[in-house]
C-alpha cells in the first residue's frame, strides 16, 4: 500500500493508504509481476490459475488500467479515485479506522476458430461481470473510546512535557542572568592588585 496523506475519520487523524499503480502493471512494465502471469494489459490481475477460468480482476471501471479496456465496454461509469481500494490507519496505535475494498471481476473472451463476431478480433476482450465493494472500520462508540483512551492521555502527557521543558528553560535563563550579574559586579575585584602599591612584603613567609 502507498501512503496518500492524512484524513479525519470520525474525528481521528488517520493515515490513508492506497494500492499503488505499479502493482497492476503487466510484466513488461513491472517485471516483478511475471510471477503472477501478468502478461496481458496493464491494470488487470490474472486469476486464471486460482479459479481455473479466464477471470481477471481490476479496479472498478478499469481505473489505472489501459484506456482501451473501458473504451470497449458500454455502461461503465467514468473511473475516478473514489473507486480505489483504501485503508485508513491511526498512526500512533496502528488501529484500522476505516477500510474500503473495491474490485471488479472481468472475464476474458478470446478469438475463436468458429465463424462469428469474435472470429474477427485480433485481441481478447475483457467483459466486467461484477463489482465487489466491502467496507469496514470503527463505529462512533469505538472511535469515541479511542479518542478518550489514547488521544486525551497523549494531550495531557504532551502538556506536562511542554510545561516541564518551559520550567527548566526558565530556570536556565535565571541561572545565566544571575551568574552574569555576579561576574559583572566582581569584575573590578578581579583586576585589583593583591598587594598595594609601595608595600613590600614577602608573600612566602
GROMACS .gro file of N, CA and C in nm, residues 14-153:
model
  420
   14UNK      N    1  -0.606   1.007   1.066
   14UNK     CA    2  -0.565   0.876   1.016
   14UNK      C    3  -0.479   0.893   0.892
   15UNK      N    4  -0.389   0.797   0.872
   15UNK     CA    5  -0.308   0.793   0.751
   15UNK      C    6  -0.381   0.710   0.647
   16UNK      N    7  -0.394   0.766   0.528
   16UNK     CA    8  -0.464   0.698   0.419
   16UNK      C    9  -0.364   0.628   0.328
   17UNK      N   10  -0.394   0.502   0.297
   17UNK     CA   11  -0.308   0.424   0.209
   17UNK      C   12  -0.393   0.370   0.093
   18UNK      N   13  -0.326   0.351  -0.020
   18UNK     CA   14  -0.395   0.312  -0.143
   18UNK      C   15  -0.308   0.216  -0.222
   19UNK      N   16  -0.373   0.133  -0.303
   19UNK     CA   17  -0.297   0.041  -0.388
   19UNK      C   18  -0.221   0.122  -0.493
   20UNK      N   19  -0.089   0.113  -0.496
   20UNK     CA   20  -0.012   0.190  -0.596
   20UNK      C   21  -0.035   0.137  -0.736
   21UNK      N   22  -0.015   0.223  -0.834
   21UNK     CA   23  -0.044   0.188  -0.972
   21UNK      C   24   0.046   0.076  -1.024
   22UNK      N   25   0.172   0.070  -0.977
   22UNK     CA   26   0.265  -0.029  -1.032
   22UNK      C   27   0.227  -0.172  -0.997
   23UNK      N   28   0.141  -0.190  -0.897
   23UNK     CA   29   0.103  -0.326  -0.855
   23UNK      C   30   0.030  -0.399  -0.968
   24UNK      N   31  -0.050  -0.326  -1.045
   24UNK     CA   32  -0.128  -0.388  -1.151
   24UNK      C   33  -0.068  -0.368  -1.289
   25UNK      N   34   0.056  -0.324  -1.295
   25UNK     CA   35   0.123  -0.315  -1.425
   25UNK      C   36   0.154  -0.456  -1.477
   26UNK      N   37   0.158  -0.470  -1.608
   26UNK     CA   38   0.191  -0.602  -1.663
   26UNK      C   39   0.340  -0.631  -1.646
   27UNK      N   40   0.379  -0.753  -1.679
   27UNK     CA   41   0.517  -0.796  -1.655
   27UNK      C   42   0.618  -0.717  -1.737
   28UNK      N   43   0.576  -0.659  -1.847
   28UNK     CA   44   0.668  -0.578  -1.927
   28UNK      C   45   0.705  -0.449  -1.855
   29UNK      N   46   0.606  -0.387  -1.792
   29UNK     CA   47   0.629  -0.261  -1.721
   29UNK      C   48   0.676  -0.284  -1.578
   30UNK      N   49   0.638  -0.394  -1.519
   30UNK     CA   50   0.681  -0.429  -1.384
   30UNK      C   51   0.722  -0.576  -1.383
   31UNK      N   52   0.850  -0.606  -1.404
   31UNK     CA   53   0.895  -0.745  -1.414
   31UNK      C   54   0.861  -0.831  -1.292
   32UNK      N   55   0.839  -0.769  -1.177
   32UNK     CA   56   0.804  -0.847  -1.058
   32UNK      C   57   0.672  -0.920  -1.075
   33UNK      N   58   0.586  -0.870  -1.163
   33UNK     CA   59   0.455  -0.932  -1.183
   33UNK      C   60   0.460  -1.051  -1.278
   34UNK      N   61   0.578  -1.084  -1.328
   34UNK     CA   62   0.588  -1.203  -1.413
   34UNK      C   63   0.554  -1.329  -1.335
   35UNK      N   64   0.577  -1.326  -1.205
   35UNK     CA   65   0.543  -1.441  -1.123
   35UNK      C   66   0.394  -1.464  -1.109
   36UNK      N   67   0.314  -1.365  -1.146
   36UNK     CA   68   0.169  -1.376  -1.142
   36UNK      C   69   0.109  -1.390  -1.282
   37UNK      N   70   0.195  -1.420  -1.379
   37UNK     CA   71   0.149  -1.438  -1.518
   37UNK      C   72   0.074  -1.315  -1.570
   38UNK      N   73   0.125  -1.198  -1.534
   38UNK     CA   74   0.060  -1.074  -1.578
   38UNK      C   75   0.119  -1.031  -1.712
   39UNK      N   76   0.079  -1.102  -1.815
   39UNK     CA   77   0.131  -1.074  -1.950
   39UNK      C   78   0.026  -1.009  -2.039
   40UNK      N   79  -0.088  -0.973  -1.981
   40UNK     CA   80  -0.191  -0.905  -2.058
   40UNK      C   81  -0.183  -0.755  -2.043
   41UNK      N   82  -0.293  -0.686  -2.060
   41UNK     CA   83  -0.293  -0.540  -2.045
   41UNK      C   84  -0.264  -0.498  -1.901
   42UNK      N   85  -0.203  -0.385  -1.884
   42UNK     CA   86  -0.181  -0.330  -1.751
   42UNK      C   87  -0.315  -0.290  -1.689
   43UNK      N   88  -0.323  -0.310  -1.558
   43UNK     CA   89  -0.447  -0.278  -1.487
   43UNK      C   90  -0.530  -0.400  -1.454
   44UNK      N   91  -0.483  -0.519  -1.495
   44UNK     CA   92  -0.556  -0.642  -1.469
   44UNK      C   93  -0.470  -0.737  -1.386
   45UNK      N   94  -0.537  -0.811  -1.297
   45UNK     CA   95  -0.470  -0.915  -1.219
   45UNK      C   96  -0.521  -1.050  -1.265
   46UNK      N   97  -0.429  -1.135  -1.308
   46UNK     CA   98  -0.465  -1.264  -1.365
   46UNK      C   99  -0.504  -1.363  -1.255
   47UNK      N  100  -0.630  -1.405  -1.257
   47UNK     CA  101  -0.681  -1.502  -1.158
   47UNK      C  102  -0.709  -1.638  -1.221
   48UNK      N  103  -0.660  -1.659  -1.342
   48UNK     CA  104  -0.690  -1.781  -1.415
   48UNK      C  105  -0.648  -1.905  -1.339
   49UNK      N  106  -0.526  -1.904  -1.285
   49UNK     CA  107  -0.477  -2.021  -1.213
   49UNK      C  108  -0.553  -2.044  -1.084
   50UNK      N  109  -0.605  -1.938  -1.024
   50UNK     CA  110  -0.675  -1.950  -0.896
   50UNK      C  111  -0.815  -2.006  -0.911
   51UNK      N  112  -0.885  -1.969  -1.019
   51UNK     CA  113  -1.025  -2.009  -1.035
   51UNK      C  114  -1.045  -2.105  -1.152
   52UNK      N  115  -0.935  -2.136  -1.221
   52UNK     CA  116  -0.941  -2.228  -1.334
   52UNK      C  117  -1.039  -2.181  -1.441
   53UNK      N  118  -1.034  -2.051  -1.467
   53UNK     CA  119  -1.119  -1.989  -1.568
   53UNK      C  120  -1.052  -1.858  -1.610
   54UNK      N  121  -1.079  -1.808  -1.729
   54UNK     CA  122  -1.016  -1.683  -1.776
   54UNK      C  123  -1.075  -1.559  -1.709
   55UNK      N  124  -1.047  -1.546  -1.580
   55UNK     CA  125  -1.102  -1.437  -1.500
   55UNK      C  126  -0.989  -1.342  -1.462
   56UNK      N  127  -1.016  -1.213  -1.475
   56UNK     CA  128  -0.920  -1.109  -1.441
   56UNK      C  129  -0.985  -1.013  -1.342
   57UNK      N  130  -0.909  -0.971  -1.246
   57UNK     CA  131  -0.957  -0.870  -1.151
   57UNK      C  132  -0.898  -0.735  -1.187
   58UNK      N  133  -0.972  -0.631  -1.160
   58UNK     CA  134  -0.925  -0.495  -1.185
   58UNK      C  135  -0.991  -0.401  -1.085
   59UNK      N  136  -0.949  -0.277  -1.088
   59UNK     CA  137  -1.020  -0.176  -1.012
   59UNK      C  138  -1.150  -0.142  -1.088
   60UNK      N  139  -1.252  -0.094  -1.017
   60UNK     CA  140  -1.379  -0.061  -1.084
   60UNK      C  141  -1.359   0.034  -1.201
   61UNK      N  142  -1.434   0.008  -1.306
   61UNK     CA  143  -1.429   0.090  -1.429
   61UNK      C  144  -1.289   0.094  -1.488
   62UNK      N  145  -1.212  -0.013  -1.464
   62UNK     CA  146  -1.075  -0.024  -1.517
   62UNK      C  147  -0.989   0.096  -1.477
   63UNK      N  148  -1.007   0.141  -1.354
   63UNK     CA  149  -0.926   0.250  -1.301
   63UNK      C  150  -0.778   0.211  -1.305
   64UNK      N  151  -0.693   0.300  -1.350
   64UNK     CA  152  -0.548   0.280  -1.362
   64UNK      C  153  -0.511   0.170  -1.462
   65UNK      N  154  -0.605   0.130  -1.546
   65UNK     CA  155  -0.577   0.030  -1.650
   65UNK      C  156  -0.562   0.099  -1.785
   66UNK      N  157  -0.523   0.022  -1.885
   66UNK     CA  158  -0.510   0.078  -2.019
   66UNK      C  159  -0.645   0.129  -2.069
   67UNK      N  160  -0.643   0.244  -2.132
   67UNK     CA  161  -0.768   0.314  -2.165
   67UNK      C  162  -0.858   0.236  -2.260
   68UNK      N  163  -0.801   0.152  -2.348
   68UNK     CA  164  -0.884   0.082  -2.446
   68UNK      C  165  -0.975  -0.020  -2.380
   69UNK      N  166  -0.943  -0.061  -2.256
   69UNK     CA  167  -1.027  -0.160  -2.188
   69UNK      C  168  -1.167  -0.104  -2.161
   70UNK      N  169  -1.174   0.018  -2.111
   70UNK     CA  170  -1.304   0.077  -2.083
   70UNK      C  171  -1.370   0.129  -2.211
   71UNK      N  172  -1.291   0.163  -2.311
   71UNK     CA  173  -1.348   0.212  -2.437
   71UNK      C  174  -1.431   0.104  -2.507
   72UNK      N  175  -1.400  -0.023  -2.479
   72UNK     CA  176  -1.471  -0.132  -2.546
   72UNK      C  177  -1.593  -0.179  -2.467
   73UNK      N  178  -1.623  -0.114  -2.357
   73UNK     CA  179  -1.737  -0.155  -2.274
   73UNK      C  180  -1.834  -0.038  -2.264
   74UNK      N  181  -1.962  -0.066  -2.280
   74UNK     CA  182  -2.066   0.036  -2.271
   74UNK      C  183  -2.137   0.023  -2.137
   75UNK      N  184  -2.158   0.138  -2.069
   75UNK     CA  185  -2.237   0.137  -1.946
   75UNK      C  186  -2.159   0.155  -1.818
   76UNK      N  187  -2.026   0.156  -1.825
   76UNK     CA  188  -1.947   0.176  -1.705
   76UNK      C  189  -1.934   0.325  -1.673
   77UNK      N  190  -1.934   0.355  -1.543
   77UNK     CA  191  -1.910   0.493  -1.500
   77UNK      C  192  -1.766   0.531  -1.529
   78UNK      N  193  -1.740   0.658  -1.555
   78UNK     CA  194  -1.601   0.701  -1.575
   78UNK      C  195  -1.519   0.672  -1.451
   79UNK      N  196  -1.397   0.624  -1.465
   79UNK     CA  197  -1.314   0.593  -1.348
   79UNK      C  198  -1.275   0.719  -1.272
   80UNK      N  199  -1.270   0.708  -1.141
   80UNK     CA  200  -1.223   0.817  -1.056
   80UNK      C  201  -1.158   0.758  -0.932
   81UNK      N  202  -1.085   0.839  -0.858
   81UNK     CA  203  -1.004   0.792  -0.745
   81UNK      C  204  -1.090   0.739  -0.632
   82UNK      N  205  -1.217   0.777  -0.624
   82UNK     CA  206  -1.305   0.724  -0.520
   82UNK      C  207  -1.335   0.576  -0.540
   83UNK      N  208  -1.301   0.522  -0.655
   83UNK     CA  209  -1.325   0.380  -0.682
   83UNK      C  210  -1.210   0.291  -0.636
   84UNK      N  211  -1.106   0.350  -0.582
   84UNK     CA  212  -0.988   0.273  -0.545
   84UNK      C  213  -1.007   0.204  -0.410
   85UNK      N  214  -0.922   0.106  -0.384
   85UNK     CA  215  -0.918   0.040  -0.253
   85UNK      C  216  -0.832   0.123  -0.159
   86UNK      N  217  -0.886   0.156  -0.043
   86UNK     CA  218  -0.815   0.241   0.053
   86UNK      C  219  -0.828   0.184   0.194
   87UNK      N  220  -0.727   0.212   0.275
   87UNK     CA  221  -0.735   0.185   0.418
   87UNK      C  222  -0.688   0.309   0.492
   88UNK      N  223  -0.745   0.331   0.611
   88UNK     CA  224  -0.709   0.443   0.695
   88UNK      C  225  -0.662   0.387   0.829
   89UNK      N  226  -0.545   0.430   0.875
   89UNK     CA  227  -0.483   0.376   0.996
   89UNK      C  228  -0.449   0.489   1.091
   90UNK      N  229  -0.485   0.472   1.218
   90UNK     CA  230  -0.446   0.568   1.321
   90UNK      C  231  -0.297   0.549   1.346
   91UNK      N  232  -0.214   0.653   1.329
   91UNK     CA  233  -0.069   0.634   1.325
   91UNK      C  234  -0.004   0.596   1.457
   92UNK      N  235  -0.063   0.634   1.571
   92UNK     CA  236   0.002   0.609   1.699
   92UNK      C  237  -0.025   0.468   1.751
   93UNK      N  238  -0.139   0.413   1.720
   93UNK     CA  239  -0.176   0.280   1.771
   93UNK      C  240  -0.178   0.174   1.663
   94UNK      N  241  -0.183   0.216   1.535
   94UNK     CA  242  -0.194   0.119   1.426
   94UNK      C  243  -0.334   0.065   1.408
   95UNK      N  244  -0.433   0.124   1.474
   95UNK     CA  245  -0.572   0.079   1.463
   95UNK      C  246  -0.627   0.113   1.325
   96UNK      N  247  -0.693   0.017   1.264
   96UNK     CA  248  -0.759   0.041   1.136
   96UNK      C  249  -0.889   0.116   1.161
   97UNK      N  250  -0.892   0.243   1.124
   97UNK     CA  251  -1.011   0.323   1.148
   97UNK      C  252  -1.117   0.307   1.039
   98UNK      N  253  -1.072   0.277   0.917
   98UNK     CA  254  -1.166   0.261   0.806
   98UNK      C  255  -1.098   0.183   0.695
   99UNK      N  256  -1.178   0.107   0.622
   99UNK     CA  257  -1.125   0.032   0.508
   99UNK      C  258  -1.233   0.020   0.402
  100UNK      N  259  -1.191   0.026   0.277
  100UNK     CA  260  -1.283   0.010   0.165
  100UNK      C  261  -1.212  -0.065   0.053
  101UNK      N  262  -1.259  -0.186   0.027
  101UNK     CA  263  -1.203  -0.266  -0.083
  101UNK      C  264  -1.302  -0.264  -0.199
  102UNK      N  265  -1.253  -0.226  -0.317
  102UNK     CA  266  -1.337  -0.219  -0.436
  102UNK      C  267  -1.269  -0.296  -0.548
  103UNK      N  268  -1.343  -0.387  -0.605
  103UNK     CA  269  -1.285  -0.480  -0.702
  103UNK      C  270  -1.385  -0.507  -0.813
  104UNK      N  271  -1.334  -0.515  -0.933
  104UNK     CA  272  -1.417  -0.551  -1.048
  104UNK      C  273  -1.369  -0.684  -1.105
  105UNK      N  274  -1.464  -0.776  -1.126
  105UNK     CA  275  -1.432  -0.908  -1.180
  105UNK      C  276  -1.466  -0.910  -1.329
  106UNK      N  277  -1.369  -0.950  -1.411
  106UNK     CA  278  -1.388  -0.949  -1.557
  106UNK      C  279  -1.358  -1.088  -1.614
  107UNK      N  280  -1.426  -1.121  -1.720
  107UNK     CA  281  -1.399  -1.245  -1.791
  107UNK      C  282  -1.335  -1.211  -1.925
  108UNK      N  283  -1.238  -1.289  -1.965
  108UNK     CA  284  -1.168  -1.265  -2.091
  108UNK      C  285  -1.230  -1.350  -2.202
  109UNK      N  286  -1.265  -1.285  -2.311
  109UNK     CA  287  -1.319  -1.353  -2.429
  109UNK      C  288  -1.216  -1.343  -2.540
  110UNK      N  289  -1.171  -1.458  -2.589
  110UNK     CA  290  -1.066  -1.461  -2.689
  110UNK      C  291  -1.122  -1.492  -2.827
  111UNK      N  292  -1.037  -1.475  -2.927
  111UNK     CA  293  -1.074  -1.507  -3.064
  111UNK      C  294  -1.102  -1.656  -3.077
  112UNK      N  295  -1.204  -1.689  -3.152
  112UNK     CA  296  -1.246  -1.829  -3.167
  112UNK      C  297  -1.226  -1.874  -3.311
  113UNK      N  298  -1.212  -2.006  -3.328
  113UNK     CA  299  -1.196  -2.062  -3.461
  113UNK      C  300  -1.328  -2.068  -3.538
  114UNK      N  301  -1.441  -2.072  -3.461
  114UNK     CA  302  -1.569  -2.080  -3.532
  114UNK      C  303  -1.608  -1.942  -3.584
  115UNK      N  304  -1.686  -1.943  -3.688
  115UNK     CA  305  -1.724  -1.817  -3.755
  115UNK      C  306  -1.822  -1.739  -3.668
  116UNK      N  307  -1.796  -1.616  -3.653
  116UNK     CA  308  -1.883  -1.529  -3.574
  116UNK      C  309  -1.814  -1.396  -3.553
  117UNK      N  310  -1.873  -1.314  -3.465
  117UNK     CA  311  -1.818  -1.180  -3.443
  117UNK      C  312  -1.679  -1.186  -3.381
  118UNK      N  313  -1.658  -1.278  -3.283
  118UNK     CA  314  -1.529  -1.283  -3.216
  118UNK      C  315  -1.419  -1.337  -3.305
  119UNK      N  316  -1.455  -1.403  -3.415
  119UNK     CA  317  -1.352  -1.455  -3.504
  119UNK      C  318  -1.281  -1.344  -3.579
  120UNK      N  319  -1.338  -1.221  -3.577
  120UNK     CA  320  -1.278  -1.108  -3.648
  120UNK      C  321  -1.183  -1.028  -3.558
  121UNK      N  322  -1.182  -1.056  -3.428
  121UNK     CA  323  -1.099  -0.980  -3.335
  121UNK      C  324  -0.956  -1.035  -3.331
  122UNK      N  325  -0.862  -0.945  -3.319
  122UNK     CA  326  -0.722  -0.985  -3.311
  122UNK      C  327  -0.671  -0.987  -3.167
  123UNK      N  328  -0.746  -0.931  -3.074
  123UNK     CA  329  -0.706  -0.932  -2.933
  123UNK      C  330  -0.828  -0.963  -2.847
  124UNK      N  331  -0.805  -1.016  -2.727
  124UNK     CA  332  -0.919  -1.054  -2.642
  124UNK      C  333  -0.994  -0.932  -2.591
  125UNK      N  334  -1.115  -0.956  -2.546
  125UNK     CA  335  -1.197  -0.851  -2.485
  125UNK      C  336  -1.223  -0.891  -2.341
  126UNK      N  337  -1.226  -0.794  -2.254
  126UNK     CA  338  -1.248  -0.819  -2.112
  126UNK      C  339  -1.381  -0.758  -2.070
  127UNK      N  340  -1.474  -0.847  -2.036
  127UNK     CA  341  -1.611  -0.806  -2.005
  127UNK      C  342  -1.631  -0.806  -1.854
  128UNK      N  343  -1.673  -0.693  -1.793
  128UNK     CA  344  -1.699  -0.689  -1.649
  128UNK      C  345  -1.820  -0.777  -1.613
  129UNK      N  346  -1.803  -0.857  -1.509
  129UNK     CA  347  -1.912  -0.941  -1.460
  129UNK      C  348  -1.976  -0.885  -1.334
  130UNK      N  349  -1.894  -0.832  -1.245
  130UNK     CA  350  -1.947  -0.783  -1.118
  130UNK      C  351  -1.849  -0.687  -1.054
  131UNK      N  352  -1.901  -0.600  -0.969
  131UNK     CA  353  -1.818  -0.510  -0.888
  131UNK      C  354  -1.842  -0.544  -0.742
  132UNK      N  355  -1.735  -0.566  -0.670
  132UNK     CA  356  -1.742  -0.605  -0.529
  132UNK      C  357  -1.692  -0.488  -0.445
  133UNK      N  358  -1.773  -0.447  -0.348
  133UNK     CA  359  -1.736  -0.339  -0.257
  133UNK      C  360  -1.754  -0.388  -0.114
  134UNK      N  361  -1.646  -0.385  -0.037
  134UNK     CA  362  -1.650  -0.424   0.104
  134UNK      C  363  -1.596  -0.309   0.187
  135UNK      N  364  -1.667  -0.274   0.293
  135UNK     CA  365  -1.626  -0.164   0.380
  135UNK      C  366  -1.625  -0.210   0.526
  136UNK      N  367  -1.549  -0.142   0.605
  136UNK     CA  368  -1.543  -0.171   0.748
  136UNK      C  369  -1.468  -0.062   0.820
  137UNK      N  370  -1.461  -0.075   0.952
  137UNK     CA  371  -1.390   0.025   1.031
  137UNK      C  372  -1.454   0.045   1.166
  138UNK      N  373  -1.411   0.149   1.234
  138UNK     CA  374  -1.463   0.180   1.366
  138UNK      C  375  -1.602   0.242   1.356
  139UNK      N  376  -1.689   0.208   1.452
  139UNK     CA  377  -1.814   0.282   1.463
  139UNK      C  378  -1.793   0.399   1.558
  140UNK      N  379  -1.897   0.478   1.579
  140UNK     CA  380  -1.882   0.601   1.658
  140UNK      C  381  -1.841   0.570   1.802
  141UNK      N  382  -1.898   0.465   1.862
  141UNK     CA  383  -1.865   0.431   2.000
  141UNK      C  384  -1.718   0.394   2.015
  142UNK      N  385  -1.669   0.310   1.923
  142UNK     CA  386  -1.528   0.270   1.929
  142UNK      C  387  -1.436   0.388   1.903
  143UNK      N  388  -1.478   0.476   1.812
  143UNK     CA  389  -1.398   0.595   1.784
  143UNK      C  390  -1.389   0.685   1.907
  144UNK      N  391  -1.502   0.702   1.977
  144UNK     CA  392  -1.501   0.784   2.098
  144UNK      C  393  -1.412   0.720   2.206
  145UNK      N  394  -1.418   0.587   2.217
  145UNK     CA  395  -1.333   0.518   2.314
  145UNK      C  396  -1.186   0.539   2.282
  146UNK      N  397  -1.151   0.529   2.154
  146UNK     CA  398  -1.012   0.550   2.113
  146UNK      C  399  -0.967   0.691   2.145
  147UNK      N  400  -1.053   0.788   2.121
  147UNK     CA  401  -1.016   0.927   2.146
  147UNK      C  402  -0.996   0.953   2.296
  148UNK      N  403  -1.082   0.893   2.381
  148UNK     CA  404  -1.072   0.915   2.525
  148UNK      C  405  -0.959   0.836   2.588
  149UNK      N  406  -0.932   0.717   2.536
  149UNK     CA  407  -0.830   0.631   2.596
  149UNK      C  408  -0.689   0.663   2.546
  150UNK      N  409  -0.679   0.717   2.425
  150UNK     CA  410  -0.548   0.740   2.365
  150UNK      C  411  -0.520   0.888   2.346
  151UNK      N  412  -0.610   0.959   2.279
  151UNK     CA  413  -0.583   1.098   2.244
  151UNK      C  414  -0.575   1.187   2.367
  152UNK      N  415  -0.672   1.174   2.460
  152UNK     CA  416  -0.673   1.261   2.578
  152UNK      C  417  -0.550   1.242   2.665
  153UNK      N  418  -0.512   1.116   2.700
  153UNK     CA  419  -0.386   1.099   2.776
  153UNK      C  420  -0.264   1.153   2.704
   0.00000   0.00000   0.00000
